[in-house]
Amino acid sequence: MVAQDSALISFLSGGVGGIAAVAVGHPFDLVKVRLQTSTAESMNGSVFRIMQRTVASEGIPGLYRGVSAPLLAVSPIYAISFWGYDIGQRLTKMMRKDGDESPMSLIEISCAGGISALPTTVVMAPTERLKCLLQTSGTKYLGLLDCARQVYSVGGVASLYKGTVLTLARDIPGSIAWFGTYEIMKRELAKLQGVEDPSKLSSIAIMVAGGFAGMACWGVCIPPDTLKSRFQTSHEGQYKGVVDVYRHIVREEGHGGLLKGFRPAMPKTLLIT
């Protein structure tokens, strides 16, 4: 019963936190995706300069283009992520020797974090596909439902899930980095505050730990995220596969092209984490 209550609390808290994250972070996400998928001159300059240009040409609603997809999906995405983390914890504990009730190690926590990305991808992949298309396609789509309808008409469910492998390539190591760094920071901050139990840390300490965890996550995630954004917004037949996307970016933009989106990702993660 206690385990069920814990999973339910994680499910609900993840959902509520996710809605707040979208509201604060979407303008930065918009800039990130457009940087990753465009070489236009309008994408030069600072993150806030690009936002100013977006507002000038599209109005304030332009900063929230494509927000409907993550807004609808973010509650289940975050909720499933925290639920998956609970499941991951149980799975890693099952691998222990009988009778071992010691606190989870950093490796176990990180592995549980990686496991959490697996069920999340079922919702994350199509959401990212539609979001990225809405963010980069101007007035091609009338809205989320029209975008989903057009994408589905091209290749069915497989088209909606285009980029799933790259979503996993981003989210598994990203989740490992996030949960692992978060735990490391909590333990170190607990020592600084003279607290034996990291769960008793102050709110500010928790925010600091979350900020470092988010930066670690996106430090790992940006290259596969750039590949994912480019692949998911490409027209049918533009790339032969994941490897072809990588080769195309490196050939035309160098390896630095894989790091596009890093600048807006950092303030976004600090604000939402």
PDB file of C-alpha atoms in Angstrom:
ATOM      1  CA  MET A   1       0.000   0.000   0.000  1.00  0.00           C
ATOM      2  CA  VAL A   2       2.851   2.377   0.889  1.00  0.00           C
ATOM      3  CA  ALA A   3       4.574   1.653  -2.436  1.00  0.00           C
ATOM      4  CA  GLN A   4       1.311   2.348  -4.308  1.00  0.00           C
ATOM      5  CA  ASP A   5       0.848   5.652  -2.447  1.00  0.00           C
ATOM      6  CA  SER A   6       4.436   6.628  -3.274  1.00  0.00           C
ATOM      7  CA  ALA A   7       3.899   5.945  -6.974  1.00  0.00           C
ATOM      8  CA  LEU A   8       0.633   7.948  -6.953  1.00  0.00           C
ATOM      9  CA  ILE A   9       2.269  10.915  -5.236  1.00  0.00           C
ATOM     10  CA  SER A  10       5.120  10.823  -7.772  1.00  0.00           C
ATOM     11  CA  PHE A  11       2.584  10.622 -10.610  1.00  0.00           C
ATOM     12  CA  LEU A  12       0.613  13.656  -9.404  1.00  0.00           C
ATOM     13  CA  SER A  13       3.584  15.804  -8.403  1.00  0.00           C
ATOM     14  CA  GLY A  14       5.262  15.178 -11.733  1.00  0.00           C
ATOM     15  CA  GLY A  15       2.133  16.256 -13.597  1.00  0.00           C
ATOM     16  CA  VAL A  16       1.702  19.526 -11.692  1.00  0.00           C
ATOM     17  CA  GLY A  17       5.375  20.377 -12.049  1.00  0.00           C
ATOM     18  CA  GLY A  18       5.231  19.685 -15.757  1.00  0.00           C
ATOM     19  CA  ILE A  19       2.521  22.280 -16.426  1.00  0.00           C
ATOM     20  CA  ALA A  20       4.584  24.948 -14.657  1.00  0.00           C
ATOM     21  CA  ALA A  21       7.654  23.920 -16.659  1.00  0.00           C
ATOM     22  CA  VAL A  22       5.892  24.408 -20.003  1.00  0.00           C
ATOM     23  CA  ALA A  23       4.508  27.808 -19.050  1.00  0.00           C
ATOM     24  CA  VAL A  24       7.950  29.122 -18.111  1.00  0.00           C
ATOM     25  CA  GLY A  25      10.184  27.261 -20.522  1.00  0.00           C
ATOM     26  CA  HIS A  26       8.382  27.153 -23.877  1.00  0.00           C
ATOM     27  CA  PRO A  27       9.755  30.441 -25.315  1.00  0.00           C
ATOM     28  CA  PHE A  28      13.289  29.167 -24.696  1.00  0.00           C
ATOM     29  CA  ASP A  29      12.369  25.807 -26.208  1.00  0.00           C
ATOM     30  CA  LEU A  30      11.040  27.574 -29.307  1.00  0.00           C
ATOM     31  CA  VAL A  31      14.353  29.366 -29.790  1.00  0.00           C
ATOM     32  CA  LYS A  32      16.251  26.118 -29.179  1.00  0.00           C
ATOM     33  CA  VAL A  33      14.358  24.167 -31.827  1.00  0.00           C
ATOM     34  CA  ARG A  34      14.557  26.973 -34.396  1.00  0.00           C
ATOM     35  CA  LEU A  35      18.298  27.299 -33.842  1.00  0.00           C
ATOM     36  CA  GLN A  36      18.695  23.555 -34.309  1.00  0.00           C
ATOM     37  CA  THR A  37      16.687  23.415 -37.530  1.00  0.00           C
ATOM     38  CA  SER A  38      17.559  26.681 -39.277  1.00  0.00           C
ATOM     39  CA  THR A  39      20.615  28.440 -40.662  1.00  0.00           C
ATOM     40  CA  ALA A  40      18.703  31.683 -41.340  1.00  0.00           C
ATOM     41  CA  GLU A  41      20.346  35.004 -40.477  1.00  0.00           C
ATOM     42  CA  SER A  42      17.423  35.820 -38.168  1.00  0.00           C
ATOM     43  CA  MET A  43      18.726  33.088 -35.863  1.00  0.00           C
ATOM     44  CA  ASN A  44      21.956  35.007 -35.199  1.00  0.00           C
ATOM     45  CA  GLY A  45      22.417  36.930 -31.957  1.00  0.00           C
ATOM     46  CA  SER A  46      21.586  36.315 -28.333  1.00  0.00           C
ATOM     47  CA  VAL A  47      18.653  34.212 -27.156  1.00  0.00           C
ATOM     48  CA  PHE A  48      16.729  37.299 -26.065  1.00  0.00           C
ATOM     49  CA  ARG A  49      17.497  39.070 -29.351  1.00  0.00           C
ATOM     50  CA  ILE A  50      15.985  36.131 -31.230  1.00  0.00           C
ATOM     51  CA  MET A  51      12.951  36.322 -28.932  1.00  0.00           C
ATOM     52  CA  GLN A  52      12.610  40.041 -29.728  1.00  0.00           C
ATOM     53  CA  ARG A  53      12.657  39.309 -33.459  1.00  0.00           C
ATOM     54  CA  THR A  54      10.046  36.584 -32.944  1.00  0.00           C
ATOM     55  CA  VAL A  55       7.748  38.990 -31.080  1.00  0.00           C
ATOM     56  CA  ALA A  56       8.284  41.668 -33.743  1.00  0.00           C
ATOM     57  CA  SER A  57       7.288  39.329 -36.580  1.00  0.00           C
ATOM     58  CA  GLU A  58       4.758  37.037 -34.893  1.00  0.00           C
ATOM     59  CA  GLY A  59       3.633  38.864 -31.775  1.00  0.00           C
ATOM     60  CA  ILE A  60       3.889  37.544 -28.228  1.00  0.00           C
ATOM     61  CA  PRO A  61       1.816  34.439 -29.158  1.00  0.00           C
ATOM     62  CA  GLY A  62       4.656  33.569 -31.531  1.00  0.00           C
ATOM     63  CA  LEU A  63       6.822  32.676 -28.534  1.00  0.00           C
ATOM     64  CA  TYR A  64       4.250  30.030 -27.657  1.00  0.00           C
ATOM     65  CA  ARG A  65       3.836  28.540 -31.114  1.00  0.00           C
ATOM     66  CA  GLY A  66       3.472  24.783 -30.708  1.00  0.00           C
ATOM     67  CA  VAL A  67       2.779  25.005 -26.969  1.00  0.00           C
ATOM     68  CA  SER A  68      -0.466  23.029 -27.273  1.00  0.00           C
ATOM     69  CA  ALA A  69       1.386  19.736 -27.835  1.00  0.00           C
ATOM     70  CA  PRO A  70       3.567  19.794 -24.704  1.00  0.00           C
ATOM     71  CA  LEU A  71       0.836  21.446 -22.632  1.00  0.00           C
ATOM     72  CA  LEU A  72      -1.509  18.542 -23.280  1.00  0.00           C
ATOM     73  CA  ALA A  73       1.189  15.915 -22.902  1.00  0.00           C
ATOM     74  CA  VAL A  74       3.405  17.354 -20.183  1.00  0.00           C
ATOM     75  CA  SER A  75       1.341  16.094 -17.255  1.00  0.00           C
ATOM     76  CA  PRO A  76       1.445  12.459 -18.403  1.00  0.00           C
ATOM     77  CA  ILE A  77       5.075  12.851 -19.532  1.00  0.00           C
ATOM     78  CA  TYR A  78       6.333  14.157 -16.203  1.00  0.00           C
ATOM     79  CA  ALA A  79       4.018  11.887 -14.265  1.00  0.00           C
ATOM     80  CA  ILE A  80       5.125   8.793 -16.196  1.00  0.00           C
ATOM     81  CA  SER A  81       8.756   9.849 -15.762  1.00  0.00           C
ATOM     82  CA  PHE A  82       8.501   9.963 -11.972  1.00  0.00           C
ATOM     83  CA  TRP A  83       6.407   6.796 -11.958  1.00  0.00           C
ATOM     84  CA  GLY A  84       9.021   5.128 -14.175  1.00  0.00           C
ATOM     85  CA  TYR A  85      11.705   6.263 -11.742  1.00  0.00           C
ATOM     86  CA  ASP A  86       9.857   4.564  -8.898  1.00  0.00           C
ATOM     87  CA  ILE A  87       9.657   1.389 -10.986  1.00  0.00           C
ATOM     88  CA  GLY A  88      13.348   1.735 -11.847  1.00  0.00           C
ATOM     89  CA  GLN A  89      14.208   1.934  -8.159  1.00  0.00           C
ATOM     90  CA  ARG A  90      12.340  -1.284  -7.468  1.00  0.00           C
ATOM     91  CA  LEU A  91      14.011  -3.056 -10.392  1.00  0.00           C
ATOM     92  CA  THR A  92      17.499  -2.035  -9.303  1.00  0.00           C
ATOM     93  CA  LYS A  93      16.774  -3.159  -5.736  1.00  0.00           C
ATOM     94  CA  MET A  94      15.621  -6.534  -7.066  1.00  0.00           C
ATOM     95  CA  MET A  95      19.156  -7.085  -8.373  1.00  0.00           C
ATOM     96  CA  ARG A  96      20.619  -6.835  -4.882  1.00  0.00           C
ATOM     97  CA  LYS A  97      21.532  -9.728  -2.651  1.00  0.00           C
ATOM     98  CA  ASP A  98      18.725 -10.926  -0.401  1.00  0.00           C
ATOM     99  CA  GLY A  99      18.370  -8.868   2.749  1.00  0.00           C
ATOM    100  CA  ASP A 100      20.302  -5.842   1.463  1.00  0.00           C
ATOM    101  CA  GLU A 101      18.254  -2.846   2.646  1.00  0.00           C
ATOM    102  CA  SER A 102      21.009  -0.236   2.431  1.00  0.00           C
ATOM    103  CA  PRO A 103      20.275   3.169   0.837  1.00  0.00           C
ATOM    104  CA  MET A 104      20.470   3.249  -2.946  1.00  0.00           C
ATOM    105  CA  SER A 105      23.899   3.967  -4.374  1.00  0.00           C
ATOM    106  CA  LEU A 106      24.496   6.702  -6.957  1.00  0.00           C
ATOM    107  CA  ILE A 107      24.840   4.049  -9.651  1.00  0.00           C
ATOM    108  CA  GLU A 108      21.484   2.522  -8.691  1.00  0.00           C
ATOM    109  CA  ILE A 109      19.799   5.937  -8.644  1.00  0.00           C
ATOM    110  CA  SER A 110      21.269   6.820 -12.043  1.00  0.00           C
ATOM    111  CA  CYS A 111      20.162   3.478 -13.519  1.00  0.00           C
ATOM    112  CA  ALA A 112      16.656   4.013 -12.157  1.00  0.00           C
ATOM    113  CA  GLY A 113      16.686   7.422 -13.837  1.00  0.00           C
ATOM    114  CA  GLY A 114      17.651   5.882 -17.172  1.00  0.00           C
ATOM    115  CA  ILE A 115      14.856   3.318 -16.848  1.00  0.00           C
ATOM    116  CA  SER A 116      12.344   6.133 -16.289  1.00  0.00           C
ATOM    117  CA  ALA A 117      12.940   7.357 -19.855  1.00  0.00           C
ATOM    118  CA  LEU A 118      11.673   4.120 -21.422  1.00  0.00           C
ATOM    119  CA  PRO A 119       7.928   4.406 -20.658  1.00  0.00           C
ATOM    120  CA  THR A 120       8.055   8.190 -21.042  1.00  0.00           C
ATOM    121  CA  THR A 121       9.097   7.902 -24.690  1.00  0.00           C
ATOM    122  CA  VAL A 122       5.721   6.408 -25.621  1.00  0.00           C
ATOM    123  CA  VAL A 123       4.216   9.855 -25.062  1.00  0.00           C
ATOM    124  CA  MET A 124       7.318  11.985 -25.540  1.00  0.00           C
ATOM    125  CA  ALA A 125       8.228  10.962 -29.110  1.00  0.00           C
ATOM    126  CA  PRO A 126       4.971  11.930 -30.892  1.00  0.00           C
ATOM    127  CA  THR A 127       4.628  15.032 -28.719  1.00  0.00           C
ATOM    128  CA  GLU A 128       8.099  16.211 -29.705  1.00  0.00           C
ATOM    129  CA  ARG A 129       7.399  15.444 -33.349  1.00  0.00           C
ATOM    130  CA  LEU A 130       4.247  17.592 -33.440  1.00  0.00           C
ATOM    131  CA  LYS A 131       5.728  20.347 -31.272  1.00  0.00           C
ATOM    132  CA  CYS A 132       8.816  20.742 -33.439  1.00  0.00           C
ATOM    133  CA  LEU A 133       6.744  20.839 -36.623  1.00  0.00           C
ATOM    134  CA  LEU A 134       4.419  23.494 -35.206  1.00  0.00           C
ATOM    135  CA  GLN A 135       7.381  25.566 -34.008  1.00  0.00           C
ATOM    136  CA  THR A 136       9.166  25.582 -37.363  1.00  0.00           C
ATOM    137  CA  SER A 137       6.500  25.344 -40.082  1.00  0.00           C
ATOM    138  CA  GLY A 138       4.945  28.808 -39.960  1.00  0.00           C
ATOM    139  CA  THR A 139       1.310  28.747 -41.051  1.00  0.00           C
ATOM    140  CA  LYS A 140       1.424  25.327 -42.711  1.00  0.00           C
ATOM    141  CA  TYR A 141      -0.706  23.832 -39.945  1.00  0.00           C
ATOM    142  CA  LEU A 142      -3.918  25.294 -38.540  1.00  0.00           C
ATOM    143  CA  GLY A 143      -3.167  23.849 -35.117  1.00  0.00           C
ATOM    144  CA  LEU A 144      -2.257  20.722 -33.219  1.00  0.00           C
ATOM    145  CA  LEU A 145      -5.085  18.554 -34.546  1.00  0.00           C
ATOM    146  CA  ASP A 146      -4.463  19.631 -38.150  1.00  0.00           C
ATOM    147  CA  CYS A 147      -0.742  18.923 -37.726  1.00  0.00           C
ATOM    148  CA  ALA A 148      -1.464  15.467 -36.295  1.00  0.00           C
ATOM    149  CA  ARG A 149      -3.919  14.752 -39.108  1.00  0.00           C
ATOM    150  CA  GLN A 150      -1.454  15.759 -41.851  1.00  0.00           C
ATOM    151  CA  VAL A 151       1.427  13.836 -40.278  1.00  0.00           C
ATOM    152  CA  TYR A 152      -0.742  10.746 -39.855  1.00  0.00           C
ATOM    153  CA  SER A 153      -1.968  10.976 -43.464  1.00  0.00           C
ATOM    154  CA  VAL A 154       1.634  10.763 -44.714  1.00  0.00           C
ATOM    155  CA  GLY A 155       2.761   7.640 -42.883  1.00  0.00           C
ATOM    156  CA  GLY A 156       0.294   6.656 -40.197  1.00  0.00           C
ATOM    157  CA  VAL A 157       1.423   5.969 -36.646  1.00  0.00           C
ATOM    158  CA  ALA A 158       5.015   5.430 -37.804  1.00  0.00           C
ATOM    159  CA  SER A 159       5.125   9.034 -39.010  1.00  0.00           C
ATOM    160  CA  LEU A 160       3.902  10.311 -35.641  1.00  0.00           C
ATOM    161  CA  TYR A 161       6.684   8.334 -33.966  1.00  0.00           C
ATOM    162  CA  LYS A 162       9.402   9.520 -36.344  1.00  0.00           C
ATOM    163  CA  GLY A 163      12.511  10.220 -34.266  1.00  0.00           C
ATOM    164  CA  THR A 164      11.736   7.766 -31.468  1.00  0.00           C
ATOM    165  CA  VAL A 165      15.249   6.272 -31.494  1.00  0.00           C
ATOM    166  CA  LEU A 166      16.763   9.742 -31.174  1.00  0.00           C
ATOM    167  CA  THR A 167      14.303  10.617 -28.424  1.00  0.00           C
ATOM    168  CA  LEU A 168      15.573   7.600 -26.488  1.00  0.00           C
ATOM    169  CA  ALA A 169      19.177   8.503 -27.336  1.00  0.00           C
ATOM    170  CA  ARG A 170      18.522  11.884 -25.750  1.00  0.00           C
ATOM    171  CA  ASP A 171      16.358  10.946 -22.784  1.00  0.00           C
ATOM    172  CA  ILE A 172      18.088   7.826 -21.411  1.00  0.00           C
ATOM    173  CA  PRO A 173      21.510   9.466 -20.859  1.00  0.00           C
ATOM    174  CA  GLY A 174      19.776  12.739 -19.986  1.00  0.00           C
ATOM    175  CA  SER A 175      17.730  11.068 -17.263  1.00  0.00           C
ATOM    176  CA  ILE A 176      20.791   9.239 -15.947  1.00  0.00           C
ATOM    177  CA  ALA A 177      22.610  12.582 -15.725  1.00  0.00           C
ATOM    178  CA  TRP A 178      19.651  14.381 -14.139  1.00  0.00           C
ATOM    179  CA  PHE A 179      18.819  11.896 -11.389  1.00  0.00           C
ATOM    180  CA  GLY A 180      22.471  11.128 -10.660  1.00  0.00           C
ATOM    181  CA  THR A 181      23.546  14.776 -10.443  1.00  0.00           C
ATOM    182  CA  TYR A 182      20.479  15.687  -8.400  1.00  0.00           C
ATOM    183  CA  GLU A 183      21.353  13.048  -5.812  1.00  0.00           C
ATOM    184  CA  ILE A 184      25.024  14.047  -5.725  1.00  0.00           C
ATOM    185  CA  MET A 185      24.114  17.696  -5.180  1.00  0.00           C
ATOM    186  CA  LYS A 186      21.602  16.859  -2.457  1.00  0.00           C
ATOM    187  CA  ARG A 187      24.195  14.831  -0.566  1.00  0.00           C
ATOM    188  CA  GLU A 188      26.853  17.528  -0.874  1.00  0.00           C
ATOM    189  CA  LEU A 189      24.449  20.302   0.124  1.00  0.00           C
ATOM    190  CA  ALA A 190      23.290  18.223   3.086  1.00  0.00           C
ATOM    191  CA  LYS A 191      26.900  18.127   4.295  1.00  0.00           C
ATOM    192  CA  LEU A 192      27.191  21.913   3.911  1.00  0.00           C
ATOM    193  CA  GLN A 193      23.970  22.494   5.833  1.00  0.00           C
ATOM    194  CA  GLY A 194      24.816  19.914   8.470  1.00  0.00           C
ATOM    195  CA  VAL A 195      21.732  17.852   7.651  1.00  0.00           C
ATOM    196  CA  GLU A 196      21.931  14.073   7.936  1.00  0.00           C
ATOM    197  CA  ASP A 197      18.863  13.383   5.774  1.00  0.00           C
ATOM    198  CA  PRO A 198      19.008  15.015   2.285  1.00  0.00           C
ATOM    199  CA  SER A 199      15.191  14.978   2.184  1.00  0.00           C
ATOM    200  CA  LYS A 200      15.266  17.608   4.965  1.00  0.00           C
ATOM    201  CA  LEU A 201      17.169  20.142   2.843  1.00  0.00           C
ATOM    202  CA  SER A 202      15.893  23.701   2.540  1.00  0.00           C
ATOM    203  CA  SER A 203      13.840  24.744  -0.494  1.00  0.00           C
ATOM    204  CA  ILE A 204      16.721  26.862  -1.783  1.00  0.00           C
ATOM    205  CA  ALA A 205      19.092  23.903  -1.568  1.00  0.00           C
ATOM    206  CA  ILE A 206      16.619  21.739  -3.473  1.00  0.00           C
ATOM    207  CA  MET A 207      16.371  24.433  -6.167  1.00  0.00           C
ATOM    208  CA  VAL A 208      20.161  24.601  -6.445  1.00  0.00           C
ATOM    209  CA  ALA A 209      20.391  20.817  -6.733  1.00  0.00           C
ATOM    210  CA  GLY A 210      17.702  20.825  -9.405  1.00  0.00           C
ATOM    211  CA  GLY A 211      19.442  23.576 -11.350  1.00  0.00           C
ATOM    212  CA  PHE A 212      22.732  21.678 -11.464  1.00  0.00           C
ATOM    213  CA  ALA A 213      20.868  18.490 -12.392  1.00  0.00           C
ATOM    214  CA  GLY A 214      19.150  20.257 -15.276  1.00  0.00           C
ATOM    215  CA  MET A 215      22.417  21.671 -16.595  1.00  0.00           C
ATOM    216  CA  ALA A 216      24.047  18.245 -16.417  1.00  0.00           C
ATOM    217  CA  CYS A 217      21.088  16.743 -18.238  1.00  0.00           C
ATOM    218  CA  TRP A 218      21.157  19.215 -21.118  1.00  0.00           C
ATOM    219  CA  GLY A 219      24.923  19.139 -21.291  1.00  0.00           C
ATOM    220  CA  VAL A 220      24.516  15.491 -22.286  1.00  0.00           C
ATOM    221  CA  CYS A 221      21.300  15.896 -24.268  1.00  0.00           C
ATOM    222  CA  ILE A 222      22.028  18.676 -26.753  1.00  0.00           C
ATOM    223  CA  PRO A 223      23.774  16.657 -29.535  1.00  0.00           C
ATOM    224  CA  PRO A 224      21.082  13.932 -29.781  1.00  0.00           C
ATOM    225  CA  ASP A 225      18.401  16.598 -29.277  1.00  0.00           C
ATOM    226  CA  THR A 226      19.748  18.546 -32.257  1.00  0.00           C
ATOM    227  CA  LEU A 227      19.712  15.385 -34.367  1.00  0.00           C
ATOM    228  CA  LYS A 228      16.162  14.662 -33.188  1.00  0.00           C
ATOM    229  CA  SER A 229      14.859  18.148 -33.977  1.00  0.00           C
ATOM    230  CA  ARG A 230      16.428  18.116 -37.441  1.00  0.00           C
ATOM    231  CA  PHE A 231      15.143  14.608 -38.202  1.00  0.00           C
ATOM    232  CA  GLN A 232      11.615  15.170 -36.883  1.00  0.00           C
ATOM    233  CA  THR A 233      11.129  18.356 -38.909  1.00  0.00           C
ATOM    234  CA  SER A 234      12.559  16.945 -42.142  1.00  0.00           C
ATOM    235  CA  HIS A 235      10.335  16.101 -45.088  1.00  0.00           C
ATOM    236  CA  GLU A 236       9.909  12.472 -46.097  1.00  0.00           C
ATOM    237  CA  GLY A 237      13.009  11.150 -47.852  1.00  0.00           C
ATOM    238  CA  GLN A 238      15.260  14.062 -46.874  1.00  0.00           C
ATOM    239  CA  TYR A 239      17.431  11.796 -44.740  1.00  0.00           C
ATOM    240  CA  LYS A 240      18.094   8.077 -45.120  1.00  0.00           C
ATOM    241  CA  GLY A 241      18.205   7.623 -41.358  1.00  0.00           C
ATOM    242  CA  VAL A 242      19.743   8.772 -38.095  1.00  0.00           C
ATOM    243  CA  VAL A 243      23.347   8.381 -39.259  1.00  0.00           C
ATOM    244  CA  ASP A 244      22.598  10.397 -42.388  1.00  0.00           C
ATOM    245  CA  VAL A 245      21.311  13.301 -40.259  1.00  0.00           C
ATOM    246  CA  TYR A 246      24.562  13.279 -38.299  1.00  0.00           C
ATOM    247  CA  ARG A 247      26.701  13.192 -41.446  1.00  0.00           C
ATOM    248  CA  HIS A 248      24.700  15.993 -43.042  1.00  0.00           C
ATOM    249  CA  ILE A 249      25.055  18.331 -40.042  1.00  0.00           C
ATOM    250  CA  VAL A 250      28.782  17.658 -39.568  1.00  0.00           C
ATOM    251  CA  ARG A 251      29.480  18.072 -43.294  1.00  0.00           C
ATOM    252  CA  GLU A 252      27.674  21.421 -43.570  1.00  0.00           C
ATOM    253  CA  GLU A 253      28.188  22.948 -40.112  1.00  0.00           C
ATOM    254  CA  GLY A 254      30.989  20.999 -38.457  1.00  0.00           C
ATOM    255  CA  HIS A 255      30.671  19.274 -35.109  1.00  0.00           C
ATOM    256  CA  GLY A 256      29.651  22.609 -33.603  1.00  0.00           C
ATOM    257  CA  GLY A 257      26.365  22.221 -35.445  1.00  0.00           C
ATOM    258  CA  LEU A 258      25.471  19.413 -33.042  1.00  0.00           C
ATOM    259  CA  LEU A 259      25.569  21.885 -30.146  1.00  0.00           C
ATOM    260  CA  LYS A 260      22.979  24.262 -31.553  1.00  0.00           C
ATOM    261  CA  GLY A 261      20.368  25.054 -28.965  1.00  0.00           C
ATOM    262  CA  PHE A 262      22.763  24.904 -26.019  1.00  0.00           C
ATOM    263  CA  ARG A 263      22.383  28.623 -25.236  1.00  0.00           C
ATOM    264  CA  PRO A 264      18.585  28.667 -24.782  1.00  0.00           C
ATOM    265  CA  ALA A 265      18.595  25.241 -23.130  1.00  0.00           C
ATOM    266  CA  MET A 266      20.631  26.474 -20.151  1.00  0.00           C
ATOM    267  CA  PRO A 267      18.385  29.377 -19.014  1.00  0.00           C
ATOM    268  CA  LYS A 268      15.349  27.224 -19.727  1.00  0.00           C
ATOM    269  CA  THR A 269      16.499  24.429 -17.467  1.00  0.00           C
ATOM    270  CA  LEU A 270      17.545  26.834 -14.678  1.00  0.00           C
ATOM    271  CA  LEU A 271      14.105  28.442 -14.724  1.00  0.00           C
ATOM    272  CA  ILE A 272      12.021  25.270 -14.778  1.00  0.00           C
ATOM    273  CA  THR A 273      14.041  22.846 -12.645  1.00  0.00           C
TER     274      THR A 273
END
